[in-house]
Coordinates of C-alpha atoms in Angstrom, one line a residue:
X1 CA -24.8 9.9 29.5
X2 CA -27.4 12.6 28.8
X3 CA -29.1 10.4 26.0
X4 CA -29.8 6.9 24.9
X5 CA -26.6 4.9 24.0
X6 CA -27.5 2.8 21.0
X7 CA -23.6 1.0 20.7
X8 CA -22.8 1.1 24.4
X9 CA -24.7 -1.1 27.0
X10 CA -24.9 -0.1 30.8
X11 CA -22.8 -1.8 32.1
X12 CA -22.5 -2.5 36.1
X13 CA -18.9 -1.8 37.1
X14 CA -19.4 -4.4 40.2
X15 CA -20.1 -7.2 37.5
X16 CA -18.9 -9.1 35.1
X17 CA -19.6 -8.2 31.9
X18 CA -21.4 -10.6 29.6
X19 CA -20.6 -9.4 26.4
X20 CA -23.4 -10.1 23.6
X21 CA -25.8 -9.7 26.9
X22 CA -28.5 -7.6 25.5
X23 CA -29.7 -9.1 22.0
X24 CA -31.7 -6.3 20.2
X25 CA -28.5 -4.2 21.1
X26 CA -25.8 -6.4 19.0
X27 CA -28.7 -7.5 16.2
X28 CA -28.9 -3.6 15.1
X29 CA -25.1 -3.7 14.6
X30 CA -25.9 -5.6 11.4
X31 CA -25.5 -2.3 9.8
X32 CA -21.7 -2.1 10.7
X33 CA -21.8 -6.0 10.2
X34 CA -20.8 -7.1 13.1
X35 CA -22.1 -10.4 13.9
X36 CA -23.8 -11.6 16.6
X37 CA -22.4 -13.8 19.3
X38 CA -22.1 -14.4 23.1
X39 CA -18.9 -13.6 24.6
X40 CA -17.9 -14.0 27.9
X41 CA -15.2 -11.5 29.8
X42 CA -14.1 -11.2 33.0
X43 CA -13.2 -8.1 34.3
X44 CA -9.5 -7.6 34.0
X45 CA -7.4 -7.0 37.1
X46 CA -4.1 -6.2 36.5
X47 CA -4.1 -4.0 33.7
X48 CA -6.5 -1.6 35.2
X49 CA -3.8 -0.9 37.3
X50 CA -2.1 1.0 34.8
X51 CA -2.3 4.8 34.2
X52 CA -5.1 5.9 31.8
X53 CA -2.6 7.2 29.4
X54 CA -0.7 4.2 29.1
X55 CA -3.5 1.9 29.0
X56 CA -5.4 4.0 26.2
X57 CA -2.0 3.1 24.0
X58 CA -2.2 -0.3 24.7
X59 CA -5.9 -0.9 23.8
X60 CA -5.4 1.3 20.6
X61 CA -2.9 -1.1 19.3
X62 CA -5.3 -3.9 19.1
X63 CA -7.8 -1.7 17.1
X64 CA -6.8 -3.1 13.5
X65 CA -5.6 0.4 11.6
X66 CA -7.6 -0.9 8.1
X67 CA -10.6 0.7 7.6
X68 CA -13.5 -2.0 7.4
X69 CA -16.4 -3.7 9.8
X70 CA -13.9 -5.7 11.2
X71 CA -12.5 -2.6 12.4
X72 CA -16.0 -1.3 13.6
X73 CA -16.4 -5.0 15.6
X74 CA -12.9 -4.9 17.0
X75 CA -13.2 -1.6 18.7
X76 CA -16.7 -2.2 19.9
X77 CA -15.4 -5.2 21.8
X78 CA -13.0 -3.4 23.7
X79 CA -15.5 -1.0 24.7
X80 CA -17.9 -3.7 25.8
X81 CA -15.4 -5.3 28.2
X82 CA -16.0 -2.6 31.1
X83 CA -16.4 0.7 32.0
X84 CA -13.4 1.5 32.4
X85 CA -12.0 0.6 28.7
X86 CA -15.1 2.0 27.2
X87 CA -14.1 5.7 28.6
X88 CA -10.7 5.4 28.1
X89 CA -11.3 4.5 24.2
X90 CA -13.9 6.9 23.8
X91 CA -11.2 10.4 24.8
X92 CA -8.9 9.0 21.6
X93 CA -11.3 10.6 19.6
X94 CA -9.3 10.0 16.3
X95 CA -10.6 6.3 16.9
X96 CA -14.2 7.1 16.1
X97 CA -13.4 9.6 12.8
X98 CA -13.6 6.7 11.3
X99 CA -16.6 4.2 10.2
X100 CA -17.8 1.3 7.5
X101 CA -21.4 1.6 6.5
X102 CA -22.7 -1.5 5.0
X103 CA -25.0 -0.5 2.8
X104 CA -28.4 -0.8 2.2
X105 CA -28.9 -0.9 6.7
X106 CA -30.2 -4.5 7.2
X107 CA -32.8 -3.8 10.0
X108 CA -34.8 -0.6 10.7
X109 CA -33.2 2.5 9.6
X110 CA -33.8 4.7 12.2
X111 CA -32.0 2.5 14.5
X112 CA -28.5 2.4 12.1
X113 CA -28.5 6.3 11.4
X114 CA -29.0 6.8 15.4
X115 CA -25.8 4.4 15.7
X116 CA -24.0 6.0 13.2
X117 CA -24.6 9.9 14.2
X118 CA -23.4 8.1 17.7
X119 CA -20.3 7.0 16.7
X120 CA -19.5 9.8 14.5
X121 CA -20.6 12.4 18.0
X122 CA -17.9 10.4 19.6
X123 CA -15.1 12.0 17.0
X124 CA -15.6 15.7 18.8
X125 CA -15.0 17.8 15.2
X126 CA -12.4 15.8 13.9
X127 CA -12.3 14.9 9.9
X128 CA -13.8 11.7 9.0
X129 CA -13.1 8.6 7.3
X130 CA -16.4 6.3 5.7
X131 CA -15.9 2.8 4.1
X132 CA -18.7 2.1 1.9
X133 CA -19.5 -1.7 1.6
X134 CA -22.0 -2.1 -0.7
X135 CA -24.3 -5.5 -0.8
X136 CA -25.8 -7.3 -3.6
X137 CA -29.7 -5.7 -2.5
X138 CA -28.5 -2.4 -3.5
X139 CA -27.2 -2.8 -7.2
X140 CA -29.4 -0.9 -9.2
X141 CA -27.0 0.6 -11.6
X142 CA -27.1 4.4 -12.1
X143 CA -30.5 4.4 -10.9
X144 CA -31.1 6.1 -7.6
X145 CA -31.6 4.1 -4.5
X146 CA -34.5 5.0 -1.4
X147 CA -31.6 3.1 1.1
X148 CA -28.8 5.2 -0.3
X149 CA -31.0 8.3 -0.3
X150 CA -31.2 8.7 2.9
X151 CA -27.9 7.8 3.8
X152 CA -26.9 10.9 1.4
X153 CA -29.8 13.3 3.7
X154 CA -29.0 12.4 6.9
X155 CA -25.3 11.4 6.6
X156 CA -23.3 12.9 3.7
X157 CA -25.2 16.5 3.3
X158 CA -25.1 16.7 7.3
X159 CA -21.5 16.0 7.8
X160 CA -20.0 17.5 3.8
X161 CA -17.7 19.8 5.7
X162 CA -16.2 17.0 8.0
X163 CA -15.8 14.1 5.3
X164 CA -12.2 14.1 4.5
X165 CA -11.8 10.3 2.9
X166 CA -14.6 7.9 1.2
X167 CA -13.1 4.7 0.4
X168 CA -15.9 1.8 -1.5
X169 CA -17.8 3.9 -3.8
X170 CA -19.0 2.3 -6.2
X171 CA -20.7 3.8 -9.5
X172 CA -24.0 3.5 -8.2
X173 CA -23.1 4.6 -4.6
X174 CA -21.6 7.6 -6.7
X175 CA -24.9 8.3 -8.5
X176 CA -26.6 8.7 -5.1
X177 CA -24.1 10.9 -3.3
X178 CA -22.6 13.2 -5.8
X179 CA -25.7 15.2 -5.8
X180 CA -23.7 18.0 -4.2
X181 CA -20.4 18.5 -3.8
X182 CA -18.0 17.8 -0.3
X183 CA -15.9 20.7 -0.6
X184 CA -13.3 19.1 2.3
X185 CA -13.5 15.6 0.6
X186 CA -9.4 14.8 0.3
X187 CA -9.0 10.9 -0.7
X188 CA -11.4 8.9 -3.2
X189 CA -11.3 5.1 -3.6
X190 CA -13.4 4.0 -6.5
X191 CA -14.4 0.2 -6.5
X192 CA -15.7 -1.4 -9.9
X193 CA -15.7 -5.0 -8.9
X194 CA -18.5 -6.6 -10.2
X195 CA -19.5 -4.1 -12.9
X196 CA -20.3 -5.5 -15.7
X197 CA -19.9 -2.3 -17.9
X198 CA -16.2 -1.7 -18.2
X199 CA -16.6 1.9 -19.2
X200 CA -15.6 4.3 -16.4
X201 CA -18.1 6.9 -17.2
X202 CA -18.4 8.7 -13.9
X203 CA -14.1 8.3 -13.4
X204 CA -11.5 11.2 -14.4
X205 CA -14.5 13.4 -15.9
X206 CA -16.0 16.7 -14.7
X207 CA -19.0 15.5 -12.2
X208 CA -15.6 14.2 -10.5
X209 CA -13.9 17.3 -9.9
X210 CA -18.1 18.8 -9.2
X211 CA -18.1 16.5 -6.5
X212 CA -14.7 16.8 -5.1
X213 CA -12.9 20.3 -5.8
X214 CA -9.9 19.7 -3.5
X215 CA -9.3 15.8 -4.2
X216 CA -5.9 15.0 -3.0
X217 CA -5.6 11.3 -2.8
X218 CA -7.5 9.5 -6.0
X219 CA -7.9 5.3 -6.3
X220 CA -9.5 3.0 -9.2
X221 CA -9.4 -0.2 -8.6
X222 CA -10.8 -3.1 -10.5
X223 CA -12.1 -1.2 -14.4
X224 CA -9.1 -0.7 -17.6
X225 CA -8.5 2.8 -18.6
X226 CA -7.8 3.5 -22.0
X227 CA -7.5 6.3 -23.7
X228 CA -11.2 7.9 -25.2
X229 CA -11.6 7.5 -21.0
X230 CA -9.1 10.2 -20.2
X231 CA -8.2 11.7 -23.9
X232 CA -10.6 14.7 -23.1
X233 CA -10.8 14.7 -18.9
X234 CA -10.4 17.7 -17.4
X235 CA -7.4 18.2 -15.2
X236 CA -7.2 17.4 -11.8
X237 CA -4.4 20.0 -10.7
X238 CA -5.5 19.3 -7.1
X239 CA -4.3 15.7 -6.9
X240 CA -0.8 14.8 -5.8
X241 CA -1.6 10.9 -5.1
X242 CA -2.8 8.7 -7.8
X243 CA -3.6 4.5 -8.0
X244 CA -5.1 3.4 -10.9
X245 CA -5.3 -0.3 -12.3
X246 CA -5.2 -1.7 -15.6
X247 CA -3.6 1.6 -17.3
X248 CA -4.2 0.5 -21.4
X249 CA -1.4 1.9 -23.8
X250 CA 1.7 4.1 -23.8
X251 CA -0.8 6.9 -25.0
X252 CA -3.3 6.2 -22.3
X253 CA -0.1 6.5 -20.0
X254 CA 0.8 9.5 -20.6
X255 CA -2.5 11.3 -21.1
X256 CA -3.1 10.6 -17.2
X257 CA 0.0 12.4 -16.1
X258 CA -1.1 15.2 -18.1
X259 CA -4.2 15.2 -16.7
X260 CA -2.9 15.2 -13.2
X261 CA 0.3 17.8 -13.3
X262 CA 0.9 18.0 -9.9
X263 CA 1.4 14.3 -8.9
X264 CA 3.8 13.7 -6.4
X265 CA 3.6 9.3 -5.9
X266 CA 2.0 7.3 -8.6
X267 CA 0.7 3.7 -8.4
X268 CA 0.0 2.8 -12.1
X269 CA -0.3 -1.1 -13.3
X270 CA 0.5 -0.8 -16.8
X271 CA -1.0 -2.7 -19.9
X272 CA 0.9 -2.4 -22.8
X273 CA -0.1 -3.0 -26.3
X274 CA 0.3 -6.1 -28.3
X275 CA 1.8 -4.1 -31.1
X276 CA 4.0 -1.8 -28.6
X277 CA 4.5 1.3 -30.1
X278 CA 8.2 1.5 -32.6
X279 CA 11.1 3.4 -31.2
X280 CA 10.0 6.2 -33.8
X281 CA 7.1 6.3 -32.3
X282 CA 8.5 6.8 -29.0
X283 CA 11.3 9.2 -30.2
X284 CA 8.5 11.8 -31.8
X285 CA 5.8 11.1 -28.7
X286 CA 4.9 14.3 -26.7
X287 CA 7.5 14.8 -23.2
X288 CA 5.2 15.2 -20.6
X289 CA 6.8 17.0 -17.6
X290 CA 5.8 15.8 -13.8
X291 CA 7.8 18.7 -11.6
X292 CA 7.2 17.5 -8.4
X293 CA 6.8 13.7 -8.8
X294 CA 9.0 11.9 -6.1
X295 CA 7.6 8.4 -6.0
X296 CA 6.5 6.3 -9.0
X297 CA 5.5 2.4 -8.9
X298 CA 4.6 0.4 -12.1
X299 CA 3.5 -3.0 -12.3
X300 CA 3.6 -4.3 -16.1
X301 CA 1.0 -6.4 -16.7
X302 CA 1.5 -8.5 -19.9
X303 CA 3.5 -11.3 -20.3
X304 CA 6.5 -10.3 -21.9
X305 CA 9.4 -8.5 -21.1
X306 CA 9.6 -5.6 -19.3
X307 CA 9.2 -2.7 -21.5
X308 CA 11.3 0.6 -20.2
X309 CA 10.3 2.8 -22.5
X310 CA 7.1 4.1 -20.4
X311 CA 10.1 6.0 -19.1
X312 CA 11.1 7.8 -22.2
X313 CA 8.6 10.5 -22.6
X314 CA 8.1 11.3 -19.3
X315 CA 11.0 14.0 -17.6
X316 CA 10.8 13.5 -13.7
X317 CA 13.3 15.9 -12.2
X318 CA 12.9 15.1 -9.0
X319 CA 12.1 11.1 -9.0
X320 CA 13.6 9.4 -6.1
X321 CA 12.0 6.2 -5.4
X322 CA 10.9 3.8 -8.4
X323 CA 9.5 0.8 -7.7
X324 CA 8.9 -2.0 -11.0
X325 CA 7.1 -5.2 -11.1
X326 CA 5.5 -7.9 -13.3
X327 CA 3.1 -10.4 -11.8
X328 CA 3.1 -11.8 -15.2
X329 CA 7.0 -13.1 -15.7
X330 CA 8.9 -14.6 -13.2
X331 CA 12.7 -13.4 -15.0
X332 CA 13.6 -9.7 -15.3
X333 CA 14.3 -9.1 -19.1
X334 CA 13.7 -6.2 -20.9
X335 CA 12.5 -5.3 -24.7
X336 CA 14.8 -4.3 -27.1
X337 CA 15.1 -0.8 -27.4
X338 CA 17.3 1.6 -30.1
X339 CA 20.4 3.2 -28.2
X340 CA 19.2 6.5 -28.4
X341 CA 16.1 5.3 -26.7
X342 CA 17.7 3.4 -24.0
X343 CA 20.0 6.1 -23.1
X344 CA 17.2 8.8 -23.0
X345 CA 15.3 6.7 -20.8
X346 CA 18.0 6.4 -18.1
X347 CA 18.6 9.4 -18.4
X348 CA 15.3 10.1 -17.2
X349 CA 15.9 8.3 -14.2
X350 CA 19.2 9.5 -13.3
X351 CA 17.6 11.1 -10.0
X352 CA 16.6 7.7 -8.3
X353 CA 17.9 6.8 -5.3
X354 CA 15.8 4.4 -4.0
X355 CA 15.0 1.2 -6.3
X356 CA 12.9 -1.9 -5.7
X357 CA 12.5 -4.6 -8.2
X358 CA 9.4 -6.8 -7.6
X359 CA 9.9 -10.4 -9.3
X360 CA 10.3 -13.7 -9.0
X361 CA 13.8 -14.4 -9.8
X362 CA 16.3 -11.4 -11.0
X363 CA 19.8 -13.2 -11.6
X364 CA 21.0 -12.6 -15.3
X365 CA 22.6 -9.9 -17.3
X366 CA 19.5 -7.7 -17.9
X367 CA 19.5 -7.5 -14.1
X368 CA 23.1 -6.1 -13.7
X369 CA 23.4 -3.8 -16.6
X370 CA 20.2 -2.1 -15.5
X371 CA 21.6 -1.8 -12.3
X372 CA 24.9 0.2 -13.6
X373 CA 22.9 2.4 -14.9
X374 CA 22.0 3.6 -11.2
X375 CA 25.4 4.4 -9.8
X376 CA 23.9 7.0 -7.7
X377 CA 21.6 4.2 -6.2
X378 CA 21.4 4.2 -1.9
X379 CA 18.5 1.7 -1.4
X380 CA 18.0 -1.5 -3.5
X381 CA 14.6 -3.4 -2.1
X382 CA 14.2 -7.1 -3.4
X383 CA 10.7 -8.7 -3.3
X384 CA 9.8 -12.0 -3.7
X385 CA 13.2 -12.9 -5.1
X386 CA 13.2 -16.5 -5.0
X387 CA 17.6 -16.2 -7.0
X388 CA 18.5 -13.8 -4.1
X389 CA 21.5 -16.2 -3.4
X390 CA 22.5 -16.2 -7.1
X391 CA 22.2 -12.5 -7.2
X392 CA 24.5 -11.4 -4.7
X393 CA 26.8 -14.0 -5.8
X394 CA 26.8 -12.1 -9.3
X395 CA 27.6 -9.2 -7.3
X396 CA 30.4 -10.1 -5.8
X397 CA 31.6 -11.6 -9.6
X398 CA 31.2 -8.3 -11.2
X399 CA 32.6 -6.0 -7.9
X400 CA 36.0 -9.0 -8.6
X401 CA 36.4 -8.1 -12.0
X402 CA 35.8 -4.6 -11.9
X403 CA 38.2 -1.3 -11.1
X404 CA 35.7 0.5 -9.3
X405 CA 32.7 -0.6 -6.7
X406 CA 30.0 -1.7 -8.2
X407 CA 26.9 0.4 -7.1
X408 CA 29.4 2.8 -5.2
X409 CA 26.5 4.5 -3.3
X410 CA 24.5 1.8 -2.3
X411 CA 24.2 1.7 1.6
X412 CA 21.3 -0.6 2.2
X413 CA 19.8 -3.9 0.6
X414 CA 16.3 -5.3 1.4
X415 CA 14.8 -8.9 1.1
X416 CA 11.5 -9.4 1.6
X417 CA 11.3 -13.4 1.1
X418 CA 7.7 -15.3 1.6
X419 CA 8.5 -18.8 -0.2
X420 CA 10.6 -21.3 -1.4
X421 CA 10.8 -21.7 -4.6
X422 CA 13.9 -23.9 -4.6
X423 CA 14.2 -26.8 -2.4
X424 CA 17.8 -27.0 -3.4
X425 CA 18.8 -24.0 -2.9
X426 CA 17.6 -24.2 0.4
X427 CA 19.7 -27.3 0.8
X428 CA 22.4 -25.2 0.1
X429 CA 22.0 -23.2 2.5
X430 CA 21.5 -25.7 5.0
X431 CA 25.0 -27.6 4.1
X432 CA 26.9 -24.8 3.9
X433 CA 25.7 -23.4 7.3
X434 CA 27.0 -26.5 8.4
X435 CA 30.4 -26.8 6.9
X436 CA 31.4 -23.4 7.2
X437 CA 29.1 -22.0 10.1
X438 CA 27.7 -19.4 7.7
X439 CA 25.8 -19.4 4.7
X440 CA 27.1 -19.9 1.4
X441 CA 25.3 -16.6 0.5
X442 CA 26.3 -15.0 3.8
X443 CA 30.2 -15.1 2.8
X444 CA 29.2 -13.7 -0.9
X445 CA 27.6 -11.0 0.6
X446 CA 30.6 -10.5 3.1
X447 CA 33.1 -10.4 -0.1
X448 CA 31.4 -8.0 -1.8
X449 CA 31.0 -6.1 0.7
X450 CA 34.6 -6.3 1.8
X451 CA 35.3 -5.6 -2.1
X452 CA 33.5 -2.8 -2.2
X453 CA 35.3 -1.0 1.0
X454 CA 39.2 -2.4 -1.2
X455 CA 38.2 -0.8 -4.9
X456 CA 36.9 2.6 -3.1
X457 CA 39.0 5.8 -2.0
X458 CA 41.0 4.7 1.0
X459 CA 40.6 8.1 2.7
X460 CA 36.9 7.7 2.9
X461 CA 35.9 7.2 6.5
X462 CA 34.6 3.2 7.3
X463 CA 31.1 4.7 7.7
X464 CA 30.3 6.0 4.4
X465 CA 31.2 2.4 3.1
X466 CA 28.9 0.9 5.1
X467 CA 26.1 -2.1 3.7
X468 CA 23.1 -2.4 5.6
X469 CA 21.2 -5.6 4.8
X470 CA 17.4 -6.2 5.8
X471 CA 15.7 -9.4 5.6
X472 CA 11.8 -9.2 6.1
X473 CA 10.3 -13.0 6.2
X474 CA 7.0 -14.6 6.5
X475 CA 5.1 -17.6 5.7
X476 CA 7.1 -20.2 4.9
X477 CA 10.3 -18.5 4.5
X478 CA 10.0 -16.9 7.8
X479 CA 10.2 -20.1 9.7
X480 CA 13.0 -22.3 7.6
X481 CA 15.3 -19.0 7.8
X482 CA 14.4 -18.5 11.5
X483 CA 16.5 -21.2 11.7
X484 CA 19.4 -20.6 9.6
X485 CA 19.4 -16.7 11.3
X486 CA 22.7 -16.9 13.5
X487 CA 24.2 -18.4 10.0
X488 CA 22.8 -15.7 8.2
X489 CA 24.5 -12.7 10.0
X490 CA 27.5 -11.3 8.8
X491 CA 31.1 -10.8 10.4
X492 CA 32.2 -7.5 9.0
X493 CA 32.8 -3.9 10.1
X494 CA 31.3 -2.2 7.3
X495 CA 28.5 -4.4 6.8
X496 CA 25.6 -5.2 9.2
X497 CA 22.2 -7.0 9.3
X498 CA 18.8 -7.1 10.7
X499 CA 15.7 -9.2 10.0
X500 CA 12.1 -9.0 10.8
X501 CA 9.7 -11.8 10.5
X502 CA 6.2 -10.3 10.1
X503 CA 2.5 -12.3 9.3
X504 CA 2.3 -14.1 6.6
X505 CA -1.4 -12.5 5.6
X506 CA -0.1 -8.9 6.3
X507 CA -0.3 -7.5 2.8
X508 CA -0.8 -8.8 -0.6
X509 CA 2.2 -10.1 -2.8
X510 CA 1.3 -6.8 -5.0
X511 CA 1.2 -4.0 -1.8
X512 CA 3.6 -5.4 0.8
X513 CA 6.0 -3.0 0.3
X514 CA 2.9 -0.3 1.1
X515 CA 2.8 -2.1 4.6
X516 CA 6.7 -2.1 5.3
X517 CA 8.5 0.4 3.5
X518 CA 9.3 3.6 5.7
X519 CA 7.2 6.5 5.6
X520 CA 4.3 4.5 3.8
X521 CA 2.9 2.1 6.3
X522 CA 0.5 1.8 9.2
X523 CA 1.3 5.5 9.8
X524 CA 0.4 6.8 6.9
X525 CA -2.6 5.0 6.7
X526 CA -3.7 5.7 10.0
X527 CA -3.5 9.3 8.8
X528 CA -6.0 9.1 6.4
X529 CA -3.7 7.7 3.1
X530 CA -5.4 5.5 0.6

């Protein structure tokens, strides 16, 4: 190396490496938090056998994909462990694009920028990634900061063209870098935890769009949103991504997608009002238009019935994938709504194809007469339903008493099961497994299926009858049904399985179907996605 390493030690290939070695070395990675321990390594063997190529995919797997100081930590590790890893991990340049700052730098600051322009030299040109983690020693409100001050000199104005995603910014972190704009700068977290003022005055207003003029990907988590927030925002037309929590009235609601016209997916957790608005309300409320919105997820979060008619005012021609969800009620019911209402609504969402229903339990008949409503429906994800038993044994009662299949187009159900809510129902399951060698709910799922395949045109080839069913398991779920799995499969031509049992910690009960679902996991979010 042609200059002093201030993350990498020398390290003598002959040797050992004793990792933690060289003191004043790991102390200064306070600023990427890492701690400071002694590790001890030996050299490995067998795997350096392996071609570079291969072993460069193999170490990048064990680089956690979240963006955090665990992250930093982790992949210094591997680079500590010998020469040999270290150049191997430093050619995948897309592994150092990106970096968490904690902020203010605990020890001297010369030290931490020199590490950090280090790390960031190691990305070649590529687009970078910062995660701000701000500490308690660097609250000071809107005022400006001498430790974040010289972060925004020597970090943010030196690399504005290359800073593609900043995730951790806090209002006062805001104050101190938006002092000119990052004209590349595509995805924005915003974090308000632990602000005491609730009102957002630096979110969805103009010094926004001044500091970011090509924002793609916007997040606020953690401050409500109510309507003199957003009523006279400007409009982000440059946004197609959107999370925000704690959304505050129907008004609020629809304000936001006005605001951002060109939004394509849509996390929104929805607050509705005590006193919801009447249906004449609704009926003579503004129709907002979203032209190019594919993918919208709403988590209601009052405890009362799930009101539909957020949907009513809103026309989303091409919405495929809706996902709904209450943390608050553990039974899918929905409000009360006129008939004109109700059949505006789903006619709003006659273009969804892919459905997943977030909630505790979902067996009843608010369940199943939303679900006719979707008779165009391929994809029907389940989380957390602790009734899934009960549920597809309702299926199979309604696709018996009906003259035609019962969600004709459905080709694939998922279950993604963490608990068990029931103790009997897992008894259940356990007796019938072992009377019958299958699962009670394994031969209701094989008669509706089987149902189905009778009631529909009998010059339709097998395939396009065929059920998929997916079962994604962890925690405590995971291991009583990793017993019961060989009961669990199915015997039927037109109707397979699969399951997957997957760490109980990966993913909060309100994001897991971020880290699972296809086309949104930890490929996306390796690629830069909030």
């Amino acid at each position: 190396m042609l200059f002093k390493s201030y993350i990498f030690p020398d390290v003598d290939p002959e040797k050992p490496f004793l990792l933690g070695s060289e003191p004043e070395r790991t102390d200064s990675l306070s600023m990427l938090s890492v701690e400071t321990k002694t590790y001890f390594y030996s050299k490995p063997s067998l795997i350096d056998r392996l071609p570079p190529e291969l072993l460069q995919e193999i170490l990048v797997l064990v680089v956690p994909f979240e963006n955090s100081t665990h992250r930093n930590l982790a992949l210094l590790r591997l680079t500590w462990v010998c020469p040999l890893w270290r150049a191997v991990l430093r050619q995948r340049r897309s592994l150092w694009s990106t970096l968490a700052i904690k902020i203010p730098l605990n020890l001297a600051a010369d030290l931490a920028l020199s590490m950090i322009h280090e790390w960031v030299g190691l990305a070649s040109h590529r687009p970078l990634s910062f995660f701000l983690v701000q500490s308690f020693a660097c609250r000071f409100g809107g005022k400006t900061c001498a430790f974040c001050s010289r972060i925004y000199v020597e970090i943010f104005q030196k690399y504005s063209e290359r800073i593609h995603l900043v995730a951790g910014l806090t209002p006062h972190l805001f104050h101190n870098f938006s002092r000119s704009p990052l004209p590349n700068l595509r995805g924005l977290a915003f974090d308000y935890t632990g602000r005491k003022s609730k009102r957002p005055s630096t979110v969805l207003s103009t010094p926004l769009i001044i500091f970011a003029p090509n924002l793609q990907r916007l997040d606020i988590q953690n401050i409500s949103i109510n309507f003199s927030n957003v009523g006279l925002g400007p409009r982000f037309s440059s946004v197609t991504r959107l999370s925000i929590r704690r959304v505050i009235g129907l008004t609020t609601l629809l304000r936001i997608f006005v605001n951002f016209p060109n939004l394509e997916y849509a996390v929104i957790h929805y607050l509705s009002y005590p006193d919801a608005m009447t249906d004449s309300d609704i009926s003579v409320a503004g129709i907002v238009t979203m032209p190019k919105l594919t993918n919208l997820t709403v988590f209601f979060s009052r405890p009362q019935p799930i009101d539909l008619s957020v949907f009513h005012n809103l026309d989303m021609p091409l919405l495929k994938i809706l996902r709904i969800g209450s943390f608050q009620v553990n039974q899918f019911q929905t409000l009360p709504l006129a008939v004109e209402v109700t059949e505006t609504i789903y006619q709003r969402l006659r273009t969804v194809r892919h459905l997943s229903l977030i909630f505790n339990n979902l067996s009843g008949p608010d369940i199943t007469n939303f679900l006719l409503r979707f008779p165009d429906l391929e994809t029907l994800d389940l989380q957390e339903c602790a009734d899934f038993e009960k549920l597809i044994s309702e299926f199979k009662d309604i696709q018996e008493r009906s003259l035609v299949p019962f969600l004709p187009a459905l080709r694939k159900i998922t279950f993604d099961i963490s608990k068990l809510y029931d103790k009997s129902s897992a008894s259940r399951l356990l007796e019938s497994s072992l009377q019958f060698g299958l699962t009670e709910f394994s031969l209701d799922l094989t008669a509706f299926a089987l149902k189905r395949l009778a009631d529909s045109d009998q010059e339709q080839d097998l395939p396009t009858n065929a059920l998929h069913v997916e079962f994604y398991l962890s925690g405590v779920a995971s291991r009583f049904y990793s017993l019961l799995e060989e009961e669990m499969r199915f015997d039927a031509k037109n109707l397979s399985c699969s399951f997957v049992f997957w760490e109980e910690e990966f993913g909060a009960r309100e994001t897991r179907w971020q880290y699972r679902l296809e086309g949104e996991g930890a490929e996306s979010r390796a690629n830069g996605h909030i």
